[in-house]
Amino acid sequence: MYTRFRTHSNNCKWHTAVIRLIWMAVSIIAITGIQAAQCSTYHPLEPANTSSPRATLRSFMDAVNEGLDLELQTMLAYLASGRLYADENENLQRDRIDRIISRALETLDLTGLPAGLREPLAVEHLILMSEVLSRLELPDFNSVPDAREMKNAELTRWTIPDTRIEIKLVEDGDRQGEYLFSARTVADLGDFFARVEKLPYQDGAIKKLVEEMQPYSKWDSLYAIYREASSGLEIVPDRWMLQMPEPLRFEILRVSLWKWMILILYVLVLVSLALLIRHSCQRLKPGSRWNDFATALAIVLFSSLAIPLYTNLHISGYVLYITGIASVATFYLAAAWATILGPEVIAEEIIRYQNLHSKAIDSQLIRLGTRLIGLLIAIALLIEGADKLGLPAYSVVAGFGIGGLAIALGARETFANLLGSIVIMLEKPFRSGHWIKVGDAEGTVECVGFRSTRIRTFEDSLLSIPNSLIAGSVIDNLGLRERRRQRFNLRLSFDTDREELEKFVNGVNDLIMRHPLTDKDLVYVNLHTLGESAYDVLISFHLRVSDYATELAEREAILMSTMTLAQELDIEFAYPT
């Protein structure tokens, strides 16, 4: 008996051990299967299914519910931990929540929102859509048409019963063929939410989230939680925002007082730094355009930070729309201003570095080229800014084209002068300081401008000749002569005999040949004609001088030497008869 009992006991123990091993194996397999199933349902890069109204509605609701459930678990774990900041695991969970919620965003047609505000407005409209749908009694998913039913019925849109919320087929663009909550529906979400705001929540993730968060805050809706919270501001712990004093939670235009304080501080810092930069540039480079250029760059820099600030602070409603539009407009206007001022600053630095004369044609050409480049970039920035603000880019381009045509027709003379200045600057027929003749005008070039060229006449008057006229005229540039011709006749009395006349001609030829500034190959001193009352002696030579004043001085010296020679030979000049 004892042996049998002992054997039976041993057999029981053996069976029990086998059963435990089998149970453990089954448990491990079950747990592994569950984990595998959970992992299989989460794909970070999986897009939303928008193949039909049924798929779109289900994708939106599933993503919102999954994301909010995970957000509630993460938030409750953080609040129970007593820590100020989220740990690494909670940050990873937040990243996963963002990816899940992004799938819900893919079901919204956001093309009706201004491109420059699309990021903050998209999140707000997602919250509003979640609020509206969570307060309505939605139809069963099986009653929502799928892709085959929509195709058979030849329909391109489906509306949730008893609402104006429609899911519409996208017929063009990058998302052609997808069913999305229409742009009109997205634009009207603020009005929809105002109508259902007082209705109770249907059972779901939003209702659970709001109820679970009641002990930690007084927020009574998901939209209120979104408006009061913030993201990306890791300096301020979430726990502090939950425990924000009630006076700082007071809302003005649905924006909390503490957020208004941050916005006002941001504007004050922006203005102060811009003024500081401008003042510093005025001290470093007084009288230059560097101060305006630096101010424009400062405005571009700080206005570019405005939209991320609004996004992280969860600014919403009309305040987000108005301040966002103002920030985007300020950014592109300041950028256009900077691209107009920048080339001017660069041009002046190039001119200074190359030691060019400020009014020289090369300097004017550098200024003109940089200004044209800056103007083209500024126009492109304004068109891009108009597109970011929601204005149709093609209409803006067409407006520029029509406006440009009207301006061209009304300002043909101005454009003709501008083209003339470009021709002058490229061909360089003269430069500042040259003595030129243009038609009846003669004088020294003082400045070549974009509309006209200014010439100082020998009467000290200032002529402004349109560049279009100069470009189409014959230009005699006396300032580019390497040699200046001198030609005159000397009338000698008939009392002069031949020997004296030959000595005089040879003597004048010698003194011209000895002169250091004459061209020795082109000297002509000859008895030219026997006039009615005198001998006409032709004197022709060239002076190698660079300016009119030197020419007059050297010509005078040669004439004085000629007079001295005539006195030495006792030759008299004939009086006119």
PDB file of N, CA, C and O in Angstrom, residues 75-124:
ATOM      1  N   MET A  75      -0.854  60.545 -19.341  1.00  0.00           N
ATOM      2  CA  MET A  75      -1.048  61.672 -18.438  1.00  0.00           C
ATOM      3  C   MET A  75      -1.300  61.195 -17.006  1.00  0.00           C
ATOM      4  O   MET A  75      -0.746  61.759 -16.051  1.00  0.00           O
ATOM      5  N   LEU A  76      -2.116  60.177 -16.825  1.00  0.00           N
ATOM      6  CA  LEU A  76      -2.390  59.675 -15.475  1.00  0.00           C
ATOM      7  C   LEU A  76      -1.129  59.093 -14.839  1.00  0.00           C
ATOM      8  O   LEU A  76      -0.883  59.274 -13.644  1.00  0.00           O
ATOM      9  N   ALA A  77      -0.324  58.387 -15.649  1.00  0.00           N
ATOM     10  CA  ALA A  77       0.932  57.846 -15.118  1.00  0.00           C
ATOM     11  C   ALA A  77       1.872  58.989 -14.712  1.00  0.00           C
ATOM     12  O   ALA A  77       2.557  58.914 -13.681  1.00  0.00           O
ATOM     13  N   TYR A  78       1.912  60.040 -15.497  1.00  0.00           N
ATOM     14  CA  TYR A  78       2.764  61.192 -15.171  1.00  0.00           C
ATOM     15  C   TYR A  78       2.275  61.877 -13.891  1.00  0.00           C
ATOM     16  O   TYR A  78       3.079  62.217 -13.007  1.00  0.00           O
ATOM     17  N   LEU A  79       0.968  62.076 -13.763  1.00  0.00           N
ATOM     18  CA  LEU A  79       0.433  62.758 -12.580  1.00  0.00           C
ATOM     19  C   LEU A  79       0.635  61.927 -11.321  1.00  0.00           C
ATOM     20  O   LEU A  79       0.856  62.471 -10.233  1.00  0.00           O
ATOM     21  N   ALA A  80       0.566  60.605 -11.474  1.00  0.00           N
ATOM     22  CA  ALA A  80       0.743  59.747 -10.304  1.00  0.00           C
ATOM     23  C   ALA A  80       2.200  59.617  -9.896  1.00  0.00           C
ATOM     24  O   ALA A  80       2.500  59.228  -8.764  1.00  0.00           O
ATOM     25  N   SER A  81       3.117  59.966 -10.786  1.00  0.00           N
ATOM     26  CA  SER A  81       4.539  59.778 -10.495  1.00  0.00           C
ATOM     27  C   SER A  81       5.099  60.834  -9.554  1.00  0.00           C
ATOM     28  O   SER A  81       6.088  60.591  -8.863  1.00  0.00           O
ATOM     29  N   GLY A  82       4.519  62.012  -9.534  1.00  0.00           N
ATOM     30  CA  GLY A  82       5.038  63.092  -8.704  1.00  0.00           C
ATOM     31  C   GLY A  82       6.200  63.844  -9.324  1.00  0.00           C
ATOM     32  O   GLY A  82       6.734  64.781  -8.736  1.00  0.00           O
ATOM     33  N   ARG A  83       6.634  63.431 -10.537  1.00  0.00           N
ATOM     34  CA  ARG A  83       7.737  64.118 -11.196  1.00  0.00           C
ATOM     35  C   ARG A  83       7.247  65.406 -11.865  1.00  0.00           C
ATOM     36  O   ARG A  83       6.087  65.520 -12.249  1.00  0.00           O
ATOM     37  N   LEU A  84       8.202  66.367 -12.013  1.00  0.00           N
ATOM     38  CA  LEU A  84       7.857  67.606 -12.713  1.00  0.00           C
ATOM     39  C   LEU A  84       7.818  67.389 -14.220  1.00  0.00           C
ATOM     40  O   LEU A  84       6.939  67.927 -14.906  1.00  0.00           O
ATOM     41  N   TYR A  85       8.769  66.618 -14.721  1.00  0.00           N
ATOM     42  CA  TYR A  85       8.881  66.440 -16.159  1.00  0.00           C
ATOM     43  C   TYR A  85       8.621  64.981 -16.528  1.00  0.00           C
ATOM     44  O   TYR A  85       8.812  64.070 -15.722  1.00  0.00           O
ATOM     45  N   ALA A  86       8.191  64.785 -17.779  1.00  0.00           N
ATOM     46  CA  ALA A  86       7.940  63.439 -18.271  1.00  0.00           C
ATOM     47  C   ALA A  86       9.253  62.681 -18.425  1.00  0.00           C
ATOM     48  O   ALA A  86      10.295  63.271 -18.730  1.00  0.00           O
ATOM     49  N   ASP A  87       9.200  61.359 -18.191  1.00  0.00           N
ATOM     50  CA  ASP A  87      10.410  60.561 -18.364  1.00  0.00           C
ATOM     51  C   ASP A  87      10.537  60.116 -19.823  1.00  0.00           C
ATOM     52  O   ASP A  87       9.723  60.488 -20.675  1.00  0.00           O
ATOM     53  N   GLU A  88      11.557  59.313 -20.099  1.00  0.00           N
ATOM     54  CA  GLU A  88      11.834  58.918 -21.477  1.00  0.00           C
ATOM     55  C   GLU A  88      10.701  58.093 -22.064  1.00  0.00           C
ATOM     56  O   GLU A  88      10.306  58.285 -23.217  1.00  0.00           O
ATOM     57  N   ASN A  89      10.137  57.196 -21.271  1.00  0.00           N
ATOM     58  CA  ASN A  89       9.058  56.353 -21.765  1.00  0.00           C
ATOM     59  C   ASN A  89       7.826  57.179 -22.106  1.00  0.00           C
ATOM     60  O   ASN A  89       7.162  56.961 -23.128  1.00  0.00           O
ATOM     61  N   GLU A  90       7.517  58.170 -21.256  1.00  0.00           N
ATOM     62  CA  GLU A  90       6.359  59.027 -21.525  1.00  0.00           C
ATOM     63  C   GLU A  90       6.591  59.896 -22.755  1.00  0.00           C
ATOM     64  O   GLU A  90       5.655  60.153 -23.526  1.00  0.00           O
ATOM     65  N   ASN A  91       7.808  60.336 -22.962  1.00  0.00           N
ATOM     66  CA  ASN A  91       8.103  61.104 -24.178  1.00  0.00           C
ATOM     67  C   ASN A  91       7.958  60.225 -25.421  1.00  0.00           C
ATOM     68  O   ASN A  91       7.475  60.693 -26.464  1.00  0.00           O
ATOM     69  N   LEU A  92       8.366  58.955 -25.311  1.00  0.00           N
ATOM     70  CA  LEU A  92       8.175  58.045 -26.433  1.00  0.00           C
ATOM     71  C   LEU A  92       6.692  57.818 -26.713  1.00  0.00           C
ATOM     72  O   LEU A  92       6.274  57.743 -27.868  1.00  0.00           O
ATOM     73  N   GLN A  93       5.916  57.736 -25.631  1.00  0.00           N
ATOM     74  CA  GLN A  93       4.473  57.577 -25.804  1.00  0.00           C
ATOM     75  C   GLN A  93       3.863  58.801 -26.485  1.00  0.00           C
ATOM     76  O   GLN A  93       2.976  58.676 -27.340  1.00  0.00           O
ATOM     77  N   ARG A  94       4.342  59.998 -26.120  1.00  0.00           N
ATOM     78  CA  ARG A  94       3.841  61.221 -26.763  1.00  0.00           C
ATOM     79  C   ARG A  94       4.175  61.226 -28.253  1.00  0.00           C
ATOM     80  O   ARG A  94       3.358  61.661 -29.079  1.00  0.00           O
ATOM     81  N   ASP A  95       5.355  60.760 -28.587  1.00  0.00           N
ATOM     82  CA  ASP A  95       5.718  60.682 -30.009  1.00  0.00           C
ATOM     83  C   ASP A  95       4.785  59.729 -30.750  1.00  0.00           C
ATOM     84  O   ASP A  95       4.366  60.002 -31.878  1.00  0.00           O
ATOM     85  N   ARG A  96       4.471  58.613 -30.093  1.00  0.00           N
ATOM     86  CA  ARG A  96       3.563  57.655 -30.728  1.00  0.00           C
ATOM     87  C   ARG A  96       2.165  58.256 -30.867  1.00  0.00           C
ATOM     88  O   ARG A  96       1.501  58.076 -31.895  1.00  0.00           O
ATOM     89  N   ILE A  97       1.737  59.007 -29.870  1.00  0.00           N
ATOM     90  CA  ILE A  97       0.425  59.680 -29.944  1.00  0.00           C
ATOM     91  C   ILE A  97       0.396  60.653 -31.122  1.00  0.00           C
ATOM     92  O   ILE A  97      -0.590  60.723 -31.868  1.00  0.00           O
ATOM     93  N   ASP A  98       1.468  61.398 -31.296  1.00  0.00           N
ATOM     94  CA  ASP A  98       1.522  62.355 -32.406  1.00  0.00           C
ATOM     95  C   ASP A  98       1.385  61.641 -33.746  1.00  0.00           C
ATOM     96  O   ASP A  98       0.703  62.129 -34.654  1.00  0.00           O
ATOM     97  N   ARG A  99       2.040  60.487 -33.866  1.00  0.00           N
ATOM     98  CA  ARG A  99       1.952  59.754 -35.126  1.00  0.00           C
ATOM     99  C   ARG A  99       0.555  59.180 -35.353  1.00  0.00           C
ATOM    100  O   ARG A  99       0.080  59.114 -36.481  1.00  0.00           O
ATOM    101  N   ILE A 100      -0.083  58.765 -34.270  1.00  0.00           N
ATOM    102  CA  ILE A 100      -1.454  58.240 -34.400  1.00  0.00           C
ATOM    103  C   ILE A 100      -2.410  59.362 -34.801  1.00  0.00           C
ATOM    104  O   ILE A 100      -3.239  59.212 -35.708  1.00  0.00           O
ATOM    105  N   ILE A 101      -2.289  60.518 -34.133  1.00  0.00           N
ATOM    106  CA  ILE A 101      -3.177  61.639 -34.421  1.00  0.00           C
ATOM    107  C   ILE A 101      -2.937  62.165 -35.836  1.00  0.00           C
ATOM    108  O   ILE A 101      -3.859  62.664 -36.492  1.00  0.00           O
ATOM    109  N   SER A 102      -1.704  62.051 -36.328  1.00  0.00           N
ATOM    110  CA  SER A 102      -1.430  62.518 -37.690  1.00  0.00           C
ATOM    111  C   SER A 102      -2.242  61.734 -38.715  1.00  0.00           C
ATOM    112  O   SER A 102      -2.579  62.259 -39.778  1.00  0.00           O
ATOM    113  N   ARG A 103      -2.584  60.469 -38.389  1.00  0.00           N
ATOM    114  CA  ARG A 103      -3.443  59.699 -39.291  1.00  0.00           C
ATOM    115  C   ARG A 103      -4.840  60.298 -39.337  1.00  0.00           C
ATOM    116  O   ARG A 103      -5.482  60.304 -40.389  1.00  0.00           O
ATOM    117  N   ALA A 104      -5.312  60.799 -38.196  1.00  0.00           N
ATOM    118  CA  ALA A 104      -6.615  61.459 -38.192  1.00  0.00           C
ATOM    119  C   ALA A 104      -6.571  62.736 -39.023  1.00  0.00           C
ATOM    120  O   ALA A 104      -7.538  63.076 -39.724  1.00  0.00           O
ATOM    121  N   LEU A 105      -5.457  63.459 -38.958  1.00  0.00           N
ATOM    122  CA  LEU A 105      -5.326  64.682 -39.756  1.00  0.00           C
ATOM    123  C   LEU A 105      -5.368  64.389 -41.250  1.00  0.00           C
ATOM    124  O   LEU A 105      -5.821  65.233 -42.033  1.00  0.00           O
ATOM    125  N   GLU A 106      -4.928  63.200 -41.639  1.00  0.00           N
ATOM    126  CA  GLU A 106      -4.911  62.863 -43.055  1.00  0.00           C
ATOM    127  C   GLU A 106      -6.309  62.731 -43.638  1.00  0.00           C
ATOM    128  O   GLU A 106      -6.470  62.741 -44.861  1.00  0.00           O
ATOM    129  N   THR A 107      -7.319  62.634 -42.790  1.00  0.00           N
ATOM    130  CA  THR A 107      -8.691  62.502 -43.292  1.00  0.00           C
ATOM    131  C   THR A 107      -9.346  63.858 -43.527  1.00  0.00           C
ATOM    132  O   THR A 107     -10.476  63.906 -44.026  1.00  0.00           O
ATOM    133  N   LEU A 108      -8.661  64.947 -43.197  1.00  0.00           N
ATOM    134  CA  LEU A 108      -9.240  66.289 -43.348  1.00  0.00           C
ATOM    135  C   LEU A 108      -8.665  66.949 -44.595  1.00  0.00           C
ATOM    136  O   LEU A 108      -7.455  66.909 -44.838  1.00  0.00           O
ATOM    137  N   ASP A 109      -9.529  67.587 -45.371  1.00  0.00           N
ATOM    138  CA  ASP A 109      -9.087  68.380 -46.517  1.00  0.00           C
ATOM    139  C   ASP A 109      -8.755  69.782 -46.010  1.00  0.00           C
ATOM    140  O   ASP A 109      -9.640  70.602 -45.747  1.00  0.00           O
ATOM    141  N   LEU A 110      -7.465  70.055 -45.869  1.00  0.00           N
ATOM    142  CA  LEU A 110      -7.001  71.313 -45.277  1.00  0.00           C
ATOM    143  C   LEU A 110      -6.645  72.353 -46.323  1.00  0.00           C
ATOM    144  O   LEU A 110      -6.063  73.392 -45.983  1.00  0.00           O
ATOM    145  N   THR A 111      -7.001  72.103 -47.579  1.00  0.00           N
ATOM    146  CA  THR A 111      -6.600  73.036 -48.632  1.00  0.00           C
ATOM    147  C   THR A 111      -7.285  74.386 -48.510  1.00  0.00           C
ATOM    148  O   THR A 111      -6.816  75.373 -49.078  1.00  0.00           O
ATOM    149  N   GLY A 112      -8.389  74.458 -47.766  1.00  0.00           N
ATOM    150  CA  GLY A 112      -9.070  75.734 -47.594  1.00  0.00           C
ATOM    151  C   GLY A 112      -8.447  76.619 -46.536  1.00  0.00           C
ATOM    152  O   GLY A 112      -8.821  77.791 -46.407  1.00  0.00           O
ATOM    153  N   LEU A 113      -7.484  76.092 -45.775  1.00  0.00           N
ATOM    154  CA  LEU A 113      -6.821  76.872 -44.737  1.00  0.00           C
ATOM    155  C   LEU A 113      -5.605  77.577 -45.323  1.00  0.00           C
ATOM    156  O   LEU A 113      -4.953  77.053 -46.218  1.00  0.00           O
ATOM    157  N   PRO A 114      -5.279  78.773 -44.833  1.00  0.00           N
ATOM    158  CA  PRO A 114      -4.063  79.455 -45.309  1.00  0.00           C
ATOM    159  C   PRO A 114      -2.844  78.585 -45.096  1.00  0.00           C
ATOM    160  O   PRO A 114      -2.642  78.025 -44.007  1.00  0.00           O
ATOM    161  N   ALA A 115      -2.019  78.453 -46.118  1.00  0.00           N
ATOM    162  CA  ALA A 115      -0.865  77.565 -46.038  1.00  0.00           C
ATOM    163  C   ALA A 115       0.094  77.974 -44.927  1.00  0.00           C
ATOM    164  O   ALA A 115       0.705  77.118 -44.286  1.00  0.00           O
ATOM    165  N   GLY A 116       0.220  79.274 -44.680  1.00  0.00           N
ATOM    166  CA  GLY A 116       1.137  79.738 -43.645  1.00  0.00           C
ATOM    167  C   GLY A 116       0.680  79.413 -42.239  1.00  0.00           C
ATOM    168  O   GLY A 116       1.486  79.424 -41.309  1.00  0.00           O
ATOM    169  N   LEU A 117      -0.623  79.119 -42.061  1.00  0.00           N
ATOM    170  CA  LEU A 117      -1.165  78.801 -40.733  1.00  0.00           C
ATOM    171  C   LEU A 117      -1.683  77.373 -40.670  1.00  0.00           C
ATOM    172  O   LEU A 117      -2.400  77.021 -39.727  1.00  0.00           O
ATOM    173  N   ARG A 118      -1.320  76.577 -41.663  1.00  0.00           N
ATOM    174  CA  ARG A 118      -1.936  75.253 -41.758  1.00  0.00           C
ATOM    175  C   ARG A 118      -1.591  74.358 -40.572  1.00  0.00           C
ATOM    176  O   ARG A 118      -2.437  73.595 -40.107  1.00  0.00           O
ATOM    177  N   GLU A 119      -0.363  74.453 -40.061  1.00  0.00           N
ATOM    178  CA  GLU A 119       0.025  73.568 -38.957  1.00  0.00           C
ATOM    179  C   GLU A 119      -0.783  73.835 -37.689  1.00  0.00           C
ATOM    180  O   GLU A 119      -1.402  72.908 -37.155  1.00  0.00           O
ATOM    181  N   PRO A 120      -0.800  75.075 -37.154  1.00  0.00           N
ATOM    182  CA  PRO A 120      -1.594  75.279 -35.937  1.00  0.00           C
ATOM    183  C   PRO A 120      -3.096  75.149 -36.180  1.00  0.00           C
ATOM    184  O   PRO A 120      -3.823  74.631 -35.324  1.00  0.00           O
ATOM    185  N   LEU A 121      -3.584  75.600 -37.336  1.00  0.00           N
ATOM    186  CA  LEU A 121      -5.017  75.506 -37.610  1.00  0.00           C
ATOM    187  C   LEU A 121      -5.448  74.059 -37.809  1.00  0.00           C
ATOM    188  O   LEU A 121      -6.577  73.700 -37.452  1.00  0.00           O
ATOM    189  N   ALA A 122      -4.570  73.219 -38.373  1.00  0.00           N
ATOM    190  CA  ALA A 122      -4.926  71.818 -38.593  1.00  0.00           C
ATOM    191  C   ALA A 122      -5.204  71.114 -37.274  1.00  0.00           C
ATOM    192  O   ALA A 122      -6.193  70.388 -37.141  1.00  0.00           O
ATOM    193  N   VAL A 123      -4.338  71.337 -36.284  1.00  0.00           N
ATOM    194  CA  VAL A 123      -4.534  70.685 -34.985  1.00  0.00           C
ATOM    195  C   VAL A 123      -5.824  71.178 -34.334  1.00  0.00           C
ATOM    196  O   VAL A 123      -6.606  70.389 -33.782  1.00  0.00           O
ATOM    197  N   GLU A 124      -6.058  72.477 -34.394  1.00  0.00           N
ATOM    198  CA  GLU A 124      -7.283  73.024 -33.787  1.00  0.00           C
ATOM    199  C   GLU A 124      -8.521  72.455 -34.463  1.00  0.00           C
ATOM    200  O   GLU A 124      -9.501  72.086 -33.793  1.00  0.00           O
TER     201      GLU A 124
END
